[in-house]
mmCIF file of C-alpha atoms in Angstrom:
data_model
loop_
_atom_site.group_PDB
_atom_site.id
_atom_site.type_symbol
_atom_site.label_atom_id
_atom_site.label_comp_id
_atom_site.label_asym_id
_atom_site.label_seq_id
_atom_site.Cartn_x
_atom_site.Cartn_y
_atom_site.Cartn_z
ATOM 1 C CA MET A 24 -7.837 -5.083 -20.355
ATOM 2 C CA ASP A 25 -11.698 -4.531 -21.950
ATOM 3 C CA ASP A 26 -11.004 -0.308 -23.887
ATOM 4 C CA HIS A 27 -12.789 0.726 -20.734
ATOM 5 C CA TRP A 28 -9.674 0.384 -18.840
ATOM 6 C CA PRO A 29 -7.528 1.749 -20.984
ATOM 7 C CA THR A 30 -3.758 1.772 -19.239
ATOM 8 C CA PRO A 31 -0.337 3.092 -20.224
ATOM 9 C CA SER A 32 2.315 0.717 -21.329
ATOM 10 C CA GLY A 33 4.088 -0.524 -18.790
ATOM 11 C CA LYS A 34 8.370 0.237 -17.947
ATOM 12 C CA ARG A 35 9.937 -1.207 -14.897
ATOM 13 C CA VAL A 36 12.645 -0.882 -12.006
ATOM 14 C CA GLU A 37 14.820 -2.100 -9.960
ATOM 15 C CA LEU A 38 14.968 -2.019 -6.710
ATOM 16 C CA ALA A 39 16.638 -3.742 -4.137
ATOM 17 C CA SER A 40 13.765 -6.253 -2.798
ATOM 18 C CA GLY A 41 12.580 -7.277 -6.729
ATOM 19 C CA VAL A 42 11.758 -5.436 -9.674
ATOM 20 C CA CYS A 43 9.250 -3.057 -9.693
ATOM 21 C CA HIS A 44 6.495 -3.072 -12.417
ATOM 22 C CA TYR A 45 4.778 0.517 -12.812
ATOM 23 C CA ARG A 46 2.458 2.475 -15.247
ATOM 24 C CA GLU A 47 3.530 6.475 -16.179
ATOM 25 C CA ALA A 48 1.724 9.478 -17.946
ATOM 26 C CA GLY A 49 2.031 12.648 -18.383
ATOM 27 C CA ASP A 50 4.953 15.193 -17.939
ATOM 28 C CA GLY A 51 5.138 18.232 -15.055
ATOM 29 C CA ARG A 52 5.217 18.528 -11.572
ATOM 30 C CA PRO A 53 4.522 17.517 -9.080
ATOM 31 C CA THR A 54 4.172 13.358 -10.020
ATOM 32 C CA ILE A 55 1.243 11.624 -8.770
ATOM 33 C CA VAL A 56 2.671 8.520 -7.164
ATOM 34 C CA LEU A 57 -0.780 6.208 -7.698
ATOM 35 C CA LEU A 58 -1.074 3.477 -5.167
ATOM 36 C CA HIS A 59 -2.961 0.589 -5.221
ATOM 37 C CA GLY A 60 -5.237 -1.457 -1.977
ATOM 38 C CA LEU A 61 -5.445 -5.334 -0.994
ATOM 39 C CA ALA A 62 -5.380 -7.305 -4.354
ATOM 40 C CA THR A 63 -4.805 -4.885 -6.467
ATOM 41 C CA ASP A 64 -3.309 -3.942 -8.968
ATOM 42 C CA SER A 65 -1.983 -0.491 -10.874
ATOM 43 C CA ARG A 66 -4.643 -1.161 -12.970
ATOM 44 C CA ILE A 67 -7.598 0.185 -10.828
ATOM 45 C CA TYR A 68 -5.412 3.559 -11.994
ATOM 46 C CA GLY A 69 -6.284 3.370 -15.186
ATOM 47 C CA ARG A 70 -8.915 5.519 -16.520
ATOM 48 C CA LEU A 71 -7.878 7.963 -13.848
ATOM 49 C CA GLN A 72 -4.345 7.977 -14.153
ATOM 50 C CA LEU A 73 -4.770 8.661 -17.921
ATOM 51 C CA LEU A 74 -7.675 11.596 -16.538
ATOM 52 C CA LEU A 75 -4.877 13.087 -14.595
ATOM 53 C CA ALA A 76 -1.946 12.737 -17.133
ATOM 54 C CA GLU A 77 -3.435 15.164 -19.489
ATOM 55 C CA THR A 78 -2.108 18.064 -17.214
ATOM 56 C CA ALA A 79 0.562 16.001 -14.603
ATOM 57 C CA HIS A 80 2.914 13.169 -14.750
ATOM 58 C CA THR A 81 1.823 10.074 -12.643
ATOM 59 C CA VAL A 82 3.340 6.714 -11.950
ATOM 60 C CA ALA A 83 1.785 4.160 -11.285
ATOM 61 C CA PRO A 84 4.197 0.442 -9.241
ATOM 62 C CA ASP A 85 2.562 -2.503 -9.057
ATOM 63 C CA LEU A 86 3.635 -2.631 -5.476
ATOM 64 C CA LEU A 87 6.412 -6.226 -4.469
ATOM 65 C CA GLY A 88 3.846 -9.577 -4.814
ATOM 66 C CA TRP A 89 0.892 -7.564 -6.768
ATOM 67 C CA GLY A 90 0.150 -6.854 -10.465
ATOM 68 C CA PHE A 91 3.231 -7.770 -12.496
ATOM 69 C CA SER A 92 6.401 -6.388 -9.931
ATOM 70 C CA GLU A 93 8.358 -9.911 -9.634
ATOM 71 C CA PRO A 94 9.862 -9.666 -5.759
ATOM 72 C CA ASN A 95 13.562 -11.036 -5.022
ATOM 73 C CA GLU A 96 13.123 -14.803 -4.457
ATOM 74 C CA GLY A 97 12.166 -15.428 -0.624
ATOM 75 C CA LEU A 98 10.479 -11.379 -0.215
ATOM 76 C CA ALA A 99 8.694 -11.464 3.368
ATOM 77 C CA PHE A 100 5.010 -10.403 2.345
ATOM 78 C CA SER A 101 4.312 -8.415 5.245
ATOM 79 C CA PHE A 102 2.954 -3.865 5.726
ATOM 80 C CA ASP A 103 6.461 -3.700 5.941
ATOM 81 C CA THR A 104 6.847 -4.573 2.971
ATOM 82 C CA VAL A 105 4.576 -2.044 0.829
ATOM 83 C CA ASP A 106 6.493 0.750 2.919
ATOM 84 C CA ARG A 107 9.733 -0.842 1.665
ATOM 85 C CA THR A 108 8.294 -0.422 -1.792
ATOM 86 C CA VAL A 109 6.173 2.821 -1.653
ATOM 87 C CA ALA A 110 9.615 4.553 -0.598
ATOM 88 C CA GLN A 111 11.834 2.837 -2.458
ATOM 89 C CA PHE A 112 9.939 2.807 -6.184
ATOM 90 C CA ILE A 113 9.979 7.052 -4.900
ATOM 91 C CA GLU A 114 14.052 7.093 -4.676
ATOM 92 C CA ALA A 115 15.468 5.202 -8.215
ATOM 93 C CA ARG A 116 12.829 7.078 -9.368
ATOM 94 C CA GLY A 117 14.201 9.986 -8.509
ATOM 95 C CA LEU A 118 10.907 12.153 -7.296
ATOM 96 C CA GLU A 119 11.655 14.507 -5.509
ATOM 97 C CA ASP A 120 8.220 16.189 -5.350
ATOM 98 C CA VAL A 121 4.839 14.097 -5.613
ATOM 99 C CA VAL A 122 2.027 14.469 -4.157
ATOM 100 C CA LEU A 123 1.298 10.804 -3.400
ATOM 101 C CA VAL A 124 -2.590 8.987 -3.102
ATOM 102 C CA GLY A 125 -2.641 5.993 -1.543
ATOM 103 C CA HIS A 126 -5.624 3.534 -1.478
ATOM 104 C CA GLU A 127 -6.902 1.049 1.194
ATOM 105 C CA MET A 128 -3.891 -0.849 2.202
ATOM 106 C CA SER A 129 -1.680 1.191 1.257
ATOM 107 C CA GLY A 130 -3.086 4.908 2.591
ATOM 108 C CA PRO A 131 -1.314 3.656 5.822
ATOM 109 C CA ALA A 132 2.168 3.573 4.068
ATOM 110 C CA ALA A 133 1.661 6.948 1.731
ATOM 111 C CA ILE A 134 0.714 8.907 5.462
ATOM 112 C CA ARG A 135 4.539 7.153 7.311
ATOM 113 C CA TRP A 136 5.670 8.676 4.489
ATOM 114 C CA ALA A 137 4.770 11.694 3.863
ATOM 115 C CA ALA A 138 5.181 12.163 7.424
ATOM 116 C CA ALA A 139 8.971 10.687 7.111
ATOM 117 C CA ASN A 140 9.491 12.905 4.881
ATOM 118 C CA PRO A 141 7.739 16.526 4.438
ATOM 119 C CA GLU A 142 9.873 18.569 1.814
ATOM 120 C CA ARG A 143 9.783 15.587 -0.937
ATOM 121 C CA THR A 144 5.765 16.053 -0.439
ATOM 122 C CA ARG A 145 3.461 18.566 -2.248
ATOM 123 C CA GLY A 146 0.697 16.933 -0.851
ATOM 124 C CA LEU A 147 -1.496 14.239 -0.263
ATOM 125 C CA VAL A 148 -4.447 12.113 -1.192
ATOM 126 C CA LEU A 149 -6.263 8.980 0.642
ATOM 127 C CA LEU A 150 -9.329 7.599 -1.138
ATOM 128 C CA ASN A 151 -11.008 4.709 0.829
ATOM 129 C CA THR A 152 -8.540 3.715 3.015
ATOM 130 C CA TYR A 153 -7.535 3.136 7.252
ATOM 131 C CA TYR A 154 -5.194 4.204 9.538
ATOM 132 C CA GLY A 155 -6.407 2.904 13.650
ATOM 133 C CA TRP A 156 -9.410 1.532 15.239
ATOM 134 C CA ASN A 157 -12.180 4.195 12.811
ATOM 135 C CA SER A 158 -14.725 1.891 13.093
ATOM 136 C CA ALA A 159 -13.881 0.236 9.809
ATOM 137 C CA ARG A 160 -15.976 -2.955 9.011
ATOM 138 C CA MET A 161 -13.397 -6.607 7.753
ATOM 139 C CA PRO A 162 -14.597 -7.673 5.031
ATOM 140 C CA PRO A 163 -16.561 -10.881 4.858
ATOM 141 C CA VAL A 164 -13.887 -13.114 2.794
ATOM 142 C CA LEU A 165 -10.986 -11.185 5.294
ATOM 143 C CA LYS A 166 -12.929 -12.756 8.940
ATOM 144 C CA VAL A 167 -13.038 -15.877 7.626
ATOM 145 C CA LEU A 168 -9.686 -16.329 6.714
ATOM 146 C CA HIS A 169 -8.868 -14.655 10.520
ATOM 147 C CA ALA A 170 -10.941 -18.128 12.220
ATOM 148 C CA PRO A 171 -9.454 -19.750 14.837
ATOM 149 C CA VAL A 172 -8.678 -23.356 13.009
ATOM 150 C CA VAL A 173 -11.162 -22.235 9.711
ATOM 151 C CA GLY A 174 -9.053 -19.611 8.554
ATOM 152 C CA GLY A 175 -5.537 -21.854 8.430
ATOM 153 C CA VAL A 176 -7.899 -24.858 6.129
ATOM 154 C CA LEU A 177 -9.098 -22.242 3.812
ATOM 155 C CA GLN A 178 -5.688 -21.047 3.460
ATOM 156 C CA LEU A 179 -4.423 -24.085 2.597
ATOM 157 C CA ALA A 180 -7.422 -25.113 0.554
ATOM 158 C CA ILE A 181 -6.994 -21.523 -1.686
ATOM 159 C CA GLY A 182 -2.711 -22.739 -2.111
ATOM 160 C CA ALA A 183 -3.702 -26.317 -3.096
ATOM 161 C CA LEU A 184 -7.047 -25.986 -4.979
ATOM 162 C CA ARG A 185 -6.078 -22.343 -6.352
ATOM 163 C CA THR A 186 -8.674 -21.092 -8.857
ATOM 164 C CA LYS A 187 -11.549 -23.178 -8.606
ATOM 165 C CA LEU A 188 -11.662 -21.481 -5.018
ATOM 166 C CA PHE A 189 -10.104 -18.277 -5.431
ATOM 167 C CA ASP A 190 -12.096 -17.514 -8.115
ATOM 168 C CA PRO A 191 -15.380 -17.456 -6.855
ATOM 169 C CA LEU A 192 -13.730 -15.807 -3.155
ATOM 170 C CA TYR A 193 -12.506 -13.172 -5.094
ATOM 171 C CA ARG A 194 -15.307 -12.196 -7.546
ATOM 172 C CA TRP A 195 -18.024 -12.857 -4.797
ATOM 173 C CA GLN A 196 -15.536 -10.029 -2.366
ATOM 174 C CA MET A 197 -14.868 -7.641 -5.238
ATOM 175 C CA GLY A 198 -18.287 -7.545 -6.485
ATOM 176 C CA ARG A 199 -20.426 -6.422 -3.003
ATOM 177 C CA VAL A 200 -18.138 -3.558 -3.137
ATOM 178 C CA TRP A 201 -19.223 -1.680 -6.061
ATOM 179 C CA ALA A 202 -21.872 1.077 -5.848
ATOM 180 C CA ALA A 203 -23.419 -0.996 -8.704
ATOM 181 C CA ARG A 204 -21.804 -3.715 -10.877
ATOM 182 C CA THR A 205 -21.405 -2.243 -14.738
ATOM 183 C CA PRO A 206 -19.836 -4.835 -17.572
ATOM 184 C CA GLN A 207 -16.970 -2.952 -17.518
ATOM 185 C CA SER A 208 -15.916 -3.289 -13.207
ATOM 186 C CA ASP A 209 -16.699 -6.817 -13.980
ATOM 187 C CA ALA A 210 -14.561 -7.145 -16.409
ATOM 188 C CA LEU A 211 -11.531 -5.196 -14.364
ATOM 189 C CA THR A 212 -12.817 -7.869 -11.487
ATOM 190 C CA ARG A 213 -11.377 -10.628 -13.674
ATOM 191 C CA THR A 214 -8.522 -8.965 -15.171
ATOM 192 C CA LEU A 215 -6.674 -8.682 -11.700
ATOM 193 C CA CYS A 216 -8.561 -12.502 -11.233
ATOM 194 C CA GLU A 217 -7.317 -13.447 -13.578
ATOM 195 C CA THR A 218 -3.586 -12.376 -12.077
ATOM 196 C CA ILE A 219 -3.656 -12.607 -8.843
ATOM 197 C CA SER A 220 -5.370 -16.277 -8.887
ATOM 198 C CA THR A 221 -2.032 -17.785 -11.527
ATOM 199 C CA SER A 222 0.080 -15.715 -9.034
ATOM 200 C CA ALA A 223 1.982 -17.494 -6.389
ATOM 201 C CA PHE A 224 3.712 -14.877 -4.871
ATOM 202 C CA ALA A 225 0.174 -12.302 -4.296
ATOM 203 C CA ARG A 226 -1.729 -15.376 -3.386
ATOM 204 C CA ARG A 227 1.427 -15.443 -0.413
ATOM 205 C CA ALA A 228 1.411 -11.895 -0.113
ATOM 206 C CA LEU A 229 -3.320 -12.031 0.065
ATOM 207 C CA HIS A 230 -2.439 -14.219 3.263
ATOM 208 C CA ARG A 231 0.687 -12.610 5.271
ATOM 209 C CA ILE A 232 -1.313 -9.110 4.563
ATOM 210 C CA ASN A 233 -4.435 -10.298 6.355
ATOM 211 C CA ASP A 234 -3.079 -12.742 9.015
ATOM 212 C CA GLU A 235 -0.306 -8.785 9.629
ATOM 213 C CA LEU A 236 -3.857 -6.506 9.274
ATOM 214 C CA PRO A 237 -5.607 -6.334 13.052
ATOM 215 C CA ALA A 238 -1.767 -5.996 14.157
ATOM 216 C CA GLN A 239 -1.210 -3.383 12.400
ATOM 217 C CA ILE A 240 -4.201 -0.723 12.480
ATOM 218 C CA ASN A 241 -3.581 -1.724 16.422
ATOM 219 C CA ALA A 242 0.230 -0.450 16.209
ATOM 220 C CA ASN A 243 -1.046 3.018 14.000
ATOM 221 C CA GLN A 244 -4.100 3.099 16.415
ATOM 222 C CA ARG A 245 -0.841 3.620 18.938
ATOM 223 C CA ARG A 246 -0.205 6.795 16.322
ATOM 224 C CA LEU A 247 -2.385 8.417 15.422
ATOM 225 C CA ASP A 248 -0.752 11.391 16.267
ATOM 226 C CA MET A 249 1.350 10.836 13.143
ATOM 227 C CA LEU A 250 -2.067 12.628 11.629
ATOM 228 C CA ALA A 251 -1.445 15.491 13.375
ATOM 229 C CA GLN A 252 1.617 16.393 12.579
ATOM 230 C CA LEU A 253 1.458 15.908 8.461
ATOM 231 C CA GLN A 254 2.474 18.767 7.609
ATOM 232 C CA CYS A 255 1.070 18.160 3.935
ATOM 233 C CA ARG A 256 -1.552 19.087 2.369
ATOM 234 C CA THR A 257 -4.783 16.252 2.092
ATOM 235 C CA LEU A 258 -7.608 15.353 -0.005
ATOM 236 C CA ILE A 259 -9.908 13.325 1.631
ATOM 237 C CA VAL A 260 -11.445 11.611 -0.991
ATOM 238 C CA TRP A 261 -14.372 9.100 -0.897
ATOM 239 C CA GLY A 262 -17.177 6.566 -2.651
ATOM 240 C CA GLY A 263 -19.589 6.876 0.222
ATOM 241 C CA ARG A 264 -21.089 4.166 -0.524
ATOM 242 C CA ASP A 265 -18.553 1.610 1.353
ATOM 243 C CA PRO A 266 -19.770 -1.128 2.683
ATOM 244 C CA TYR A 267 -16.782 -1.414 4.789
ATOM 245 C CA LEU A 268 -15.595 2.104 4.976
ATOM 246 C CA GLY A 269 -17.823 4.880 5.602
ATOM 247 C CA PRO A 270 -18.141 7.627 5.639
ATOM 248 C CA HIS A 271 -17.617 8.894 8.594
ATOM 249 C CA VAL A 272 -13.955 7.475 8.193
ATOM 250 C CA ALA A 273 -13.260 10.224 6.044
ATOM 251 C CA ARG A 274 -14.724 12.647 8.500
ATOM 252 C CA GLN A 275 -12.892 11.617 10.952
ATOM 253 C CA PHE A 276 -9.839 12.427 9.014
ATOM 254 C CA ARG A 277 -10.801 14.924 7.311
ATOM 255 C CA ARG A 278 -10.818 16.292 12.020
ATOM 256 C CA LEU A 279 -7.506 14.679 12.406
ATOM 257 C CA ILE A 280 -5.604 15.869 10.686
ATOM 258 C CA PRO A 281 -4.167 19.015 9.952
ATOM 259 C CA ASN A 282 -4.799 21.497 6.263
ATOM 260 C CA SER A 283 -7.470 18.707 5.208
ATOM 261 C CA GLU A 284 -10.325 18.866 3.059
ATOM 262 C CA LEU A 285 -13.111 15.905 2.493
ATOM 263 C CA HIS A 286 -14.727 15.800 -1.439
ATOM 264 C CA LEU A 287 -16.777 12.290 -0.572
ATOM 265 C CA ILE A 288 -18.887 11.570 -3.755
ATOM 266 C CA HIS A 289 -22.318 10.135 -2.336
ATOM 267 C CA ASP A 290 -23.426 7.185 -5.052
ATOM 268 C CA VAL A 291 -19.989 4.912 -5.814
ATOM 269 C CA GLY A 292 -18.202 2.295 -3.701
ATOM 270 C CA HIS A 293 -15.211 1.076 -1.679
ATOM 271 C CA TYR A 294 -12.949 1.915 -5.585
ATOM 272 C CA VAL A 295 -13.698 5.339 -6.050
ATOM 273 C CA GLN A 296 -11.471 5.365 -8.254
ATOM 274 C CA ALA A 297 -12.673 3.363 -11.057
ATOM 275 C CA GLU A 298 -16.366 3.845 -10.508
ATOM 276 C CA ALA A 299 -15.609 7.789 -10.275
ATOM 277 C CA ALA A 300 -12.550 8.411 -12.504
ATOM 278 C CA GLU A 301 -13.801 12.010 -13.657
ATOM 279 C CA ASP A 302 -15.042 13.627 -10.827
ATOM 280 C CA VAL A 303 -12.033 11.975 -9.040
ATOM 281 C CA ALA A 304 -9.787 12.990 -11.902
ATOM 282 C CA GLY A 305 -11.244 17.087 -11.193
ATOM 283 C CA ALA A 306 -10.807 17.127 -6.751
ATOM 284 C CA ILE A 307 -7.472 15.943 -7.096
ATOM 285 C CA GLY A 308 -6.437 18.491 -11.492
ATOM 286 C CA ALA A 309 -7.838 21.065 -8.537
ATOM 287 C CA PHE A 310 -6.115 20.211 -5.160
ATOM 288 C CA VAL A 311 -2.216 19.706 -8.021
ATOM 289 C CA GLU A 312 -2.927 23.390 -8.664
ATOM 290 C CA ARG A 313 -3.103 24.364 -5.779
ATOM 291 C CA CYS A 314 -0.522 22.907 -4.106
ATOM 292 C CA ARG A 315 1.577 23.849 -7.243
ATOM 293 C CA GLY A 316 0.149 27.616 -5.988
ATOM 294 C CA GLU A 317 2.481 26.891 -2.336
ATOM 295 C CA ALA A 318 5.668 25.631 -4.623
#
């Protein structure tokens, strides 16, 4: 891994659905649980986690199917799998006082867990994510994978050709969501790409999650009332130059979630936690202090 993306050493915990790899750093309460998005893993939080660990206990799991976690044989990858992994991980680690940080794909899971466990949730942080049909745009690669006939053929081709087809598609799509590509962002992209392109689990998870995306968003839309029912403090931290999840999505979250606040970072893209780690760490650190004050 490039020195600009240091990560804490990894640990493993047995879950009902498989073995979950996670990175842990810092101590104290509450625990900040860092949940990654689609086609990445806990290393997307590498720099941010170390900054947060200076004043807090942090854990960053690789959701089952991603990174270095090992799902049970035959596990069906889906958004339900994401929800179960989050719940099982928090339970297995015995975490009772948490600030959940959800990015992109994991944002809805973080929202649902916080809504179902208000007594264990000290706070919720949303990073460039979505819930219902809040004017988000689907990335081009995902659109193609959804296309009739063409999408199925492309999925088969990716499965057969693996790195020859997957690598350029992944690097092209990742390159579009950084506000400014740098040697460091390219290094992180290469690292994540190598992990996913060589993992049959990750490729299956990517296709299954992508297949379920419209239905999952429709289901979330029918339960928008869940956002209004959140009892915890919520911090919305947003990269303002995300080409698919623009600032209007963040502002809608701010309108729908009570006791929420918005921290918009105008000049960064989708991976706000990586592009602006210091700024995000400052916002989350101050938020956690406010949450501690309410204990």
